[in-house]
Amino acid sequence: MTKRVHVETRINGREVDFLCEPGQSLLEVLRDQLHLTGAKEGCNNGNCGACTVILDGRIVDSCLVLAPEVEGREVTTIEGLAGPEHLHPLQQQFLEHAALQCGICTPGLIMAAKGLLDQNPAPTEEEIRLWLAGNLCRCTGYDKIIRAVQAAAQQMEARV
Amino acid sequence: MVTTTRPSEKTTHKVIGTRPIRPDGVDKVTGRAIYGADVTLPGLLIGKVLRSPFAHARIRNIDTGAAERLPGVRAVITAADLPDPDKGMADVGEASATYRDLSHNVMARDKALYQGHAVAAVAAESASIAEQALALITVDYEPLPPVLDLVEAMKDDAPLLHEDLRTNELGTLSDKPSNIAAHARFLKGDPAAGFAEADVIVERTYTTTMVHQGYIEPHASTAYWNADGKITIWTTTQAPFAIRDNVAVLLNVPVSRVKVIPTEIGGGFGGKLPPYVEPLAAVLSRKSGAPVKMTMSRTEELQASGPTSGSRTHVKIGAKRDGTIVAVEASLAYEAGAFPGSSVRFGSLCMFAPYDIPNMQLDSYDVVVNKPKVAAYRAPGSPAAMFASESALDELAERLGMDPIELRLKNSAKVGTRMANNIPFQHPVGNVKVLEAIRESDHWRSPLPESTETRKIGRGLAMGFWPNAPLKSSCFATVNPDGSVTLVEGNPDIGGTRASLAMQLAETLGIPYEKVIPQVADTETVGYNDATGGSRTTFTGGIAVYELGQDIKQQLIERARILWQLNPEDAIVYEDGTIRGPKEGQQLSFDQLAAQLFKTGGPVVGRASVSPKHVGFAFGCHVVDLAVDIETGKVEILRYTAAQDVGKAVHPSYVEGQIQGGVAQGIGWALNEEYVYDEQGRLVNASFLDYRMPTSLDLPMIETILVEEPHPPHPFGVRGVGEVPIVPPLAAVANAISHALGHRFTDLPISPRRIIETLYP
């Protein structure tokens, strides 16, 4: 058996450590060891975006990140977005706009959209479409997702 | 919001037609909802499948010894570990299969019939051990010539997939083996006489390739075969009861020994109706004594789960100079994949259903080829067939110099018109109204942008038809002391049906939507329910919750009678959530009565089981504007509008969502998606990088027009809405490109390569 690696990191604001095989992906560790199953596996090769998480402020496909790479870094997953009694504006607006049907791509899309709004608080439709082009949704045709992101941007703008 | 609703009558509904937040919404935006692959159990093993590298090969021998000896491997199985069932017909939704074919598809027996066909499976203590074990299994294959082309497959001297397959030739079994599983025909009137009267005839052959449903969640199932013989399966499926029944037959156990617990489901579109890994996980569990989880990779999904057929359709239409269509003829051949059972007959039924045509002959051929066995895909059979018929109608309009909407209106079917199968439209249908809605739309009335030297602009229009499937639903509900109602139903929620069923029950009972708490139950908790499919859940499930509501209302009336000490003949009415007695001021709200149920005889539990006869037929009409870059061959969708007769939109946002999602899949089918095989039958684009589905950047906003022509047999006028929107985009896009470039495109996908090869031959 391959020798396992000890990794210390921060996930959703809390110190976390785990043992993993050097070749294991962050997605595998999140799902199978840490039971953070909000990140989904749709393709396991970086083409669908269902496993999107935020790593040091940047969105990544967690299936393409080796788990040992997150040593000393900061990971945010969909589980880290809502407070105990309130949802993030993106989560709220996805619900208000019926921007999900089956919901499997939703965590990845919300994390990707958060990555966008964190650096561009008022994106145009074109900017949203370009940014989210790495996240496949097969149910919605994207229309309501784009509108939900626009509404969330407005809600966050109003709050500032 | 660009969405328009055109209600046909003033509505008095309080809940139906509103847009509340779905009950499962918070779990799905926070990542807490449990989908197929999220299931875990103590002592869980991971199962993996060894798949054939050959598209067609005899399996001489399988040696699993080395794999079995690998530390950490707990079970290895082949087809020898599965019973070989007979040829009874299995329920796999809107497609067909015998149990024997289903079993041989789940695990190859004597022959591997497509690349990716399962030949063995292992269960191990980790995924990496399972993969190492697969590499240790030796299979002795005798490769055979693969049959990959429809025309070649149908030839008399083609290599045979199944030596015992004989054509069902118009109802009679032929005596010679063939790859043609069935030839069926719809005949109406006298086509030859009809064509003799025609002034104009258009005639062409149209083709499509296999495309995949493309749900983002791969198949994932966990099974535990307990020592007492009980099999529990957690799985992502559209059809928990059909999975239960199919697994029981495939494993030769009574239905009572199989319990299926549906997880949340990450898309299906028909692809999550048949069993794939469920029976394998169960047998691996029996052999290992531990629960086994199996998930399919994306490559396995594309290679080995059901896509929809590639097709070849020849169509001929004859019309008078004034646009009256006098006759049609069509011959459709669909790839069934490795086993018979494509939806070609549905395709032939649908293709001219919007029109009243006196003379028709529609021949359909179901053909086996060395590709994966097809599964249902959203309005199965209709998109490819209507790509042909609606393209041909567009060409006819061009030839006649007629507006494409006027041509369609002139020939529209109406109540009483018989479809190709001789079944008449018994109730009002919306085919005329959707055409009128598009004719009056801002989109249709807006001029097209000007073409430039390198950017050619075109507009295309097409209709779509799908009959929908009512099938069976059952449910029950309990009235709680706080006035809430717990609804237990049996259809996995693939796109907001917890909401649409809760809304219809709330409307029936006259209580707020938030008071209804819907649950999707397993196969031992609720009565039988057919699949979430056939656009049936909100339709038939809606009838079920309406009947259930009537049952609850009747029981509440009897409880009020007890409280008020009234006689059986005293009139008590239930109206809008309030129960009124015969005396002045004698009334109780739903909540007040709910709080007193325990002292009037205990809880109130309502139930319903329905099997409606009259389904509401679904029609849509779409228009698209697009630009073709003639230097790169890339097509940009500029504007898209879809009008659909939805009967009654229960939750308009989710109805719009169904339409928009269907349009996106149809555009993908028209422009980019295709199964590309090499000469050996190997799928060369088995990943989401190379199997190119539309991204957010490929589409504009999709405008929807909800036409509401109520379907009278449904208590709220609902029609199924989910499937028909995938039908029109294929022809609409092709027609628009044909107009932009002045060349008729007859083969999908109209990819950049095809455009460039056509423009610069």
mmCIF file of C-alpha atoms in Angstrom, chain B residues 139-293:
data_model
loop_
_atom_site.group_PDB
_atom_site.id
_atom_site.type_symbol
_atom_site.label_atom_id
_atom_site.label_comp_id
_atom_site.label_asym_id
_atom_site.label_seq_id
_atom_site.Cartn_x
_atom_site.Cartn_y
_atom_site.Cartn_z
ATOM 1 C CA VAL B 139 -10.807 -12.311 -20.780
ATOM 2 C CA ASP B 140 -10.266 -14.444 -23.869
ATOM 3 C CA TYR B 141 -12.120 -12.621 -26.648
ATOM 4 C CA GLU B 142 -12.675 -13.696 -30.233
ATOM 5 C CA PRO B 143 -13.183 -10.360 -32.004
ATOM 6 C CA LEU B 144 -15.986 -10.306 -34.583
ATOM 7 C CA PRO B 145 -16.711 -7.733 -37.303
ATOM 8 C CA PRO B 146 -18.645 -4.853 -35.744
ATOM 9 C CA VAL B 147 -21.925 -3.642 -37.248
ATOM 10 C CA LEU B 148 -21.895 0.132 -36.895
ATOM 11 C CA ASP B 149 -23.927 1.603 -39.735
ATOM 12 C CA LEU B 150 -27.715 1.496 -40.043
ATOM 13 C CA VAL B 151 -27.742 0.857 -43.781
ATOM 14 C CA GLU B 152 -25.070 -1.851 -43.551
ATOM 15 C CA ALA B 153 -26.781 -3.450 -40.546
ATOM 16 C CA MET B 154 -30.016 -3.848 -42.498
ATOM 17 C CA LYS B 155 -28.396 -5.682 -45.411
ATOM 18 C CA ASP B 156 -29.060 -9.408 -45.843
ATOM 19 C CA ASP B 157 -25.384 -10.326 -45.639
ATOM 20 C CA ALA B 158 -24.534 -8.148 -42.619
ATOM 21 C CA PRO B 159 -22.784 -9.857 -39.694
ATOM 22 C CA LEU B 160 -25.415 -10.760 -37.065
ATOM 23 C CA LEU B 161 -25.455 -9.478 -33.495
ATOM 24 C CA HIS B 162 -27.944 -12.117 -32.370
ATOM 25 C CA GLU B 163 -28.196 -15.380 -34.293
ATOM 26 C CA ASP B 164 -31.712 -15.928 -32.913
ATOM 27 C CA LEU B 165 -33.134 -12.479 -33.755
ATOM 28 C CA ARG B 166 -35.854 -12.604 -36.412
ATOM 29 C CA THR B 167 -37.661 -9.597 -37.807
ATOM 30 C CA ASN B 168 -41.156 -8.945 -36.581
ATOM 31 C CA GLU B 169 -42.359 -8.033 -40.075
ATOM 32 C CA LEU B 170 -45.681 -6.175 -39.712
ATOM 33 C CA GLY B 171 -46.734 -8.569 -36.955
ATOM 34 C CA THR B 172 -45.371 -11.805 -38.438
ATOM 35 C CA LEU B 173 -42.076 -13.314 -37.356
ATOM 36 C CA SER B 174 -39.816 -13.860 -40.360
ATOM 37 C CA ASP B 175 -37.928 -17.138 -40.667
ATOM 38 C CA LYS B 176 -34.465 -15.716 -41.305
ATOM 39 C CA PRO B 177 -32.155 -14.131 -38.674
ATOM 40 C CA SER B 178 -31.548 -10.405 -39.177
ATOM 41 C CA ASN B 179 -30.386 -7.251 -37.404
ATOM 42 C CA ILE B 180 -33.801 -5.732 -38.099
ATOM 43 C CA ALA B 181 -35.775 -6.488 -34.949
ATOM 44 C CA ALA B 182 -39.050 -5.030 -36.166
ATOM 45 C CA HIS B 183 -40.702 -3.390 -39.135
ATOM 46 C CA ALA B 184 -43.952 -1.628 -38.225
ATOM 47 C CA ARG B 185 -46.295 0.549 -40.253
ATOM 48 C CA PHE B 186 -48.962 3.171 -39.728
ATOM 49 C CA LEU B 187 -51.239 3.434 -42.771
ATOM 50 C CA LYS B 188 -54.065 5.917 -43.252
ATOM 51 C CA GLY B 189 -56.040 6.544 -46.472
ATOM 52 C CA ASP B 190 -54.414 5.915 -49.845
ATOM 53 C CA PRO B 191 -50.995 7.586 -50.104
ATOM 54 C CA ALA B 192 -50.513 6.739 -53.808
ATOM 55 C CA ALA B 193 -53.828 8.360 -54.713
ATOM 56 C CA GLY B 194 -52.916 11.317 -52.508
ATOM 57 C CA PHE B 195 -49.570 11.904 -54.193
ATOM 58 C CA ALA B 196 -51.301 11.718 -57.604
ATOM 59 C CA GLU B 197 -53.237 14.845 -56.625
ATOM 60 C CA ALA B 198 -50.140 16.751 -55.441
ATOM 61 C CA ASP B 199 -48.839 19.831 -57.277
ATOM 62 C CA VAL B 200 -45.613 19.939 -55.284
ATOM 63 C CA ILE B 201 -43.623 17.097 -53.741
ATOM 64 C CA VAL B 202 -40.625 17.495 -51.424
ATOM 65 C CA GLU B 203 -38.513 14.487 -50.620
ATOM 66 C CA ARG B 204 -35.234 14.005 -48.737
ATOM 67 C CA THR B 205 -33.348 11.751 -46.348
ATOM 68 C CA TYR B 206 -32.389 13.062 -42.909
ATOM 69 C CA THR B 207 -29.930 11.558 -40.422
ATOM 70 C CA THR B 208 -29.003 12.024 -36.770
ATOM 71 C CA THR B 209 -26.329 10.318 -34.661
ATOM 72 C CA MET B 210 -26.557 8.816 -31.205
ATOM 73 C CA VAL B 211 -26.609 11.465 -28.477
ATOM 74 C CA HIS B 212 -26.560 11.053 -24.706
ATOM 75 C CA GLN B 213 -29.016 12.308 -22.088
ATOM 76 C CA GLY B 214 -26.044 13.980 -20.419
ATOM 77 C CA TYR B 215 -27.354 14.164 -16.845
ATOM 78 C CA ILE B 216 -24.543 15.522 -14.663
ATOM 79 C CA GLU B 217 -24.887 12.863 -11.947
ATOM 80 C CA PRO B 218 -23.560 9.464 -13.071
ATOM 81 C CA HIS B 219 -25.430 6.311 -12.078
ATOM 82 C CA ALA B 220 -24.700 5.374 -8.461
ATOM 83 C CA SER B 221 -26.163 2.509 -6.484
ATOM 84 C CA THR B 222 -25.467 0.899 -3.142
ATOM 85 C CA ALA B 223 -26.845 -2.545 -2.397
ATOM 86 C CA TYR B 224 -26.922 -4.730 0.673
ATOM 87 C CA TRP B 225 -27.981 -8.379 0.430
ATOM 88 C CA ASN B 226 -28.748 -9.341 3.997
ATOM 89 C CA ALA B 227 -28.283 -12.832 5.425
ATOM 90 C CA ASP B 228 -32.081 -13.239 5.531
ATOM 91 C CA GLY B 229 -32.216 -12.785 1.769
ATOM 92 C CA LYS B 230 -33.523 -9.223 1.848
ATOM 93 C CA ILE B 231 -31.955 -6.896 -0.730
ATOM 94 C CA THR B 232 -31.935 -3.160 -0.028
ATOM 95 C CA ILE B 233 -30.848 -0.836 -2.821
ATOM 96 C CA TRP B 234 -30.163 2.882 -2.506
ATOM 97 C CA THR B 235 -30.048 4.240 -6.012
ATOM 98 C CA THR B 236 -30.428 7.303 -8.183
ATOM 99 C CA THR B 237 -33.327 6.389 -10.436
ATOM 100 C CA GLN B 238 -36.406 7.811 -12.093
ATOM 101 C CA ALA B 239 -38.260 4.559 -11.436
ATOM 102 C CA PRO B 240 -37.797 2.968 -7.996
ATOM 103 C CA PHE B 241 -40.636 0.487 -8.514
ATOM 104 C CA ALA B 242 -39.474 -0.575 -11.971
ATOM 105 C CA ILE B 243 -35.943 -1.022 -10.603
ATOM 106 C CA ARG B 244 -37.386 -3.170 -7.800
ATOM 107 C CA ASP B 245 -39.361 -5.287 -10.243
ATOM 108 C CA ASN B 246 -36.535 -5.608 -12.778
ATOM 109 C CA VAL B 247 -33.917 -6.479 -10.151
ATOM 110 C CA ALA B 248 -36.246 -9.134 -8.731
ATOM 111 C CA VAL B 249 -36.573 -10.827 -12.126
ATOM 112 C CA LEU B 250 -32.903 -10.398 -13.028
ATOM 113 C CA LEU B 251 -31.853 -11.988 -9.725
ATOM 114 C CA ASN B 252 -34.721 -14.488 -9.674
ATOM 115 C CA VAL B 253 -36.055 -13.459 -6.258
ATOM 116 C CA PRO B 254 -39.601 -12.420 -5.292
ATOM 117 C CA VAL B 255 -40.400 -8.710 -5.497
ATOM 118 C CA SER B 256 -41.015 -8.738 -1.735
ATOM 119 C CA ARG B 257 -37.312 -9.432 -1.168
ATOM 120 C CA VAL B 258 -36.202 -6.203 -2.892
ATOM 121 C CA LYS B 259 -36.534 -2.761 -1.340
ATOM 122 C CA VAL B 260 -35.487 0.277 -3.373
ATOM 123 C CA ILE B 261 -34.756 3.555 -1.615
ATOM 124 C CA PRO B 262 -34.519 6.344 -4.176
ATOM 125 C CA THR B 263 -31.929 9.011 -3.404
ATOM 126 C CA GLU B 264 -32.104 12.550 -4.745
ATOM 127 C CA ILE B 265 -31.508 12.341 -8.471
ATOM 128 C CA GLY B 266 -29.118 14.485 -10.483
ATOM 129 C CA GLY B 267 -30.920 14.435 -13.804
ATOM 130 C CA GLY B 268 -32.189 11.510 -15.864
ATOM 131 C CA PHE B 269 -34.089 12.539 -19.021
ATOM 132 C CA GLY B 270 -35.012 8.869 -19.513
ATOM 133 C CA GLY B 271 -31.483 7.577 -18.978
ATOM 134 C CA LYS B 272 -32.183 6.595 -15.377
ATOM 135 C CA LEU B 273 -35.065 4.233 -16.109
ATOM 136 C CA PRO B 274 -33.276 0.921 -16.824
ATOM 137 C CA PRO B 275 -31.102 -0.970 -14.324
ATOM 138 C CA TYR B 276 -27.349 -0.918 -14.901
ATOM 139 C CA VAL B 277 -25.280 -1.386 -11.749
ATOM 140 C CA GLU B 278 -28.087 -2.223 -9.279
ATOM 141 C CA PRO B 279 -28.165 -5.994 -9.946
ATOM 142 C CA LEU B 280 -24.355 -6.174 -10.010
ATOM 143 C CA ALA B 281 -24.021 -4.371 -6.664
ATOM 144 C CA ALA B 282 -26.592 -6.754 -5.183
ATOM 145 C CA VAL B 283 -24.799 -9.902 -6.368
ATOM 146 C CA LEU B 284 -21.417 -8.540 -5.233
ATOM 147 C CA SER B 285 -23.004 -7.853 -1.845
ATOM 148 C CA ARG B 286 -24.369 -11.388 -1.576
ATOM 149 C CA LYS B 287 -20.969 -12.822 -2.419
ATOM 150 C CA SER B 288 -19.018 -10.546 -0.071
ATOM 151 C CA GLY B 289 -21.548 -10.249 2.753
ATOM 152 C CA ALA B 290 -21.044 -6.467 2.844
ATOM 153 C CA PRO B 291 -22.817 -3.464 1.320
ATOM 154 C CA VAL B 292 -21.382 -2.505 -2.076
ATOM 155 C CA LYS B 293 -21.445 0.916 -3.726
#
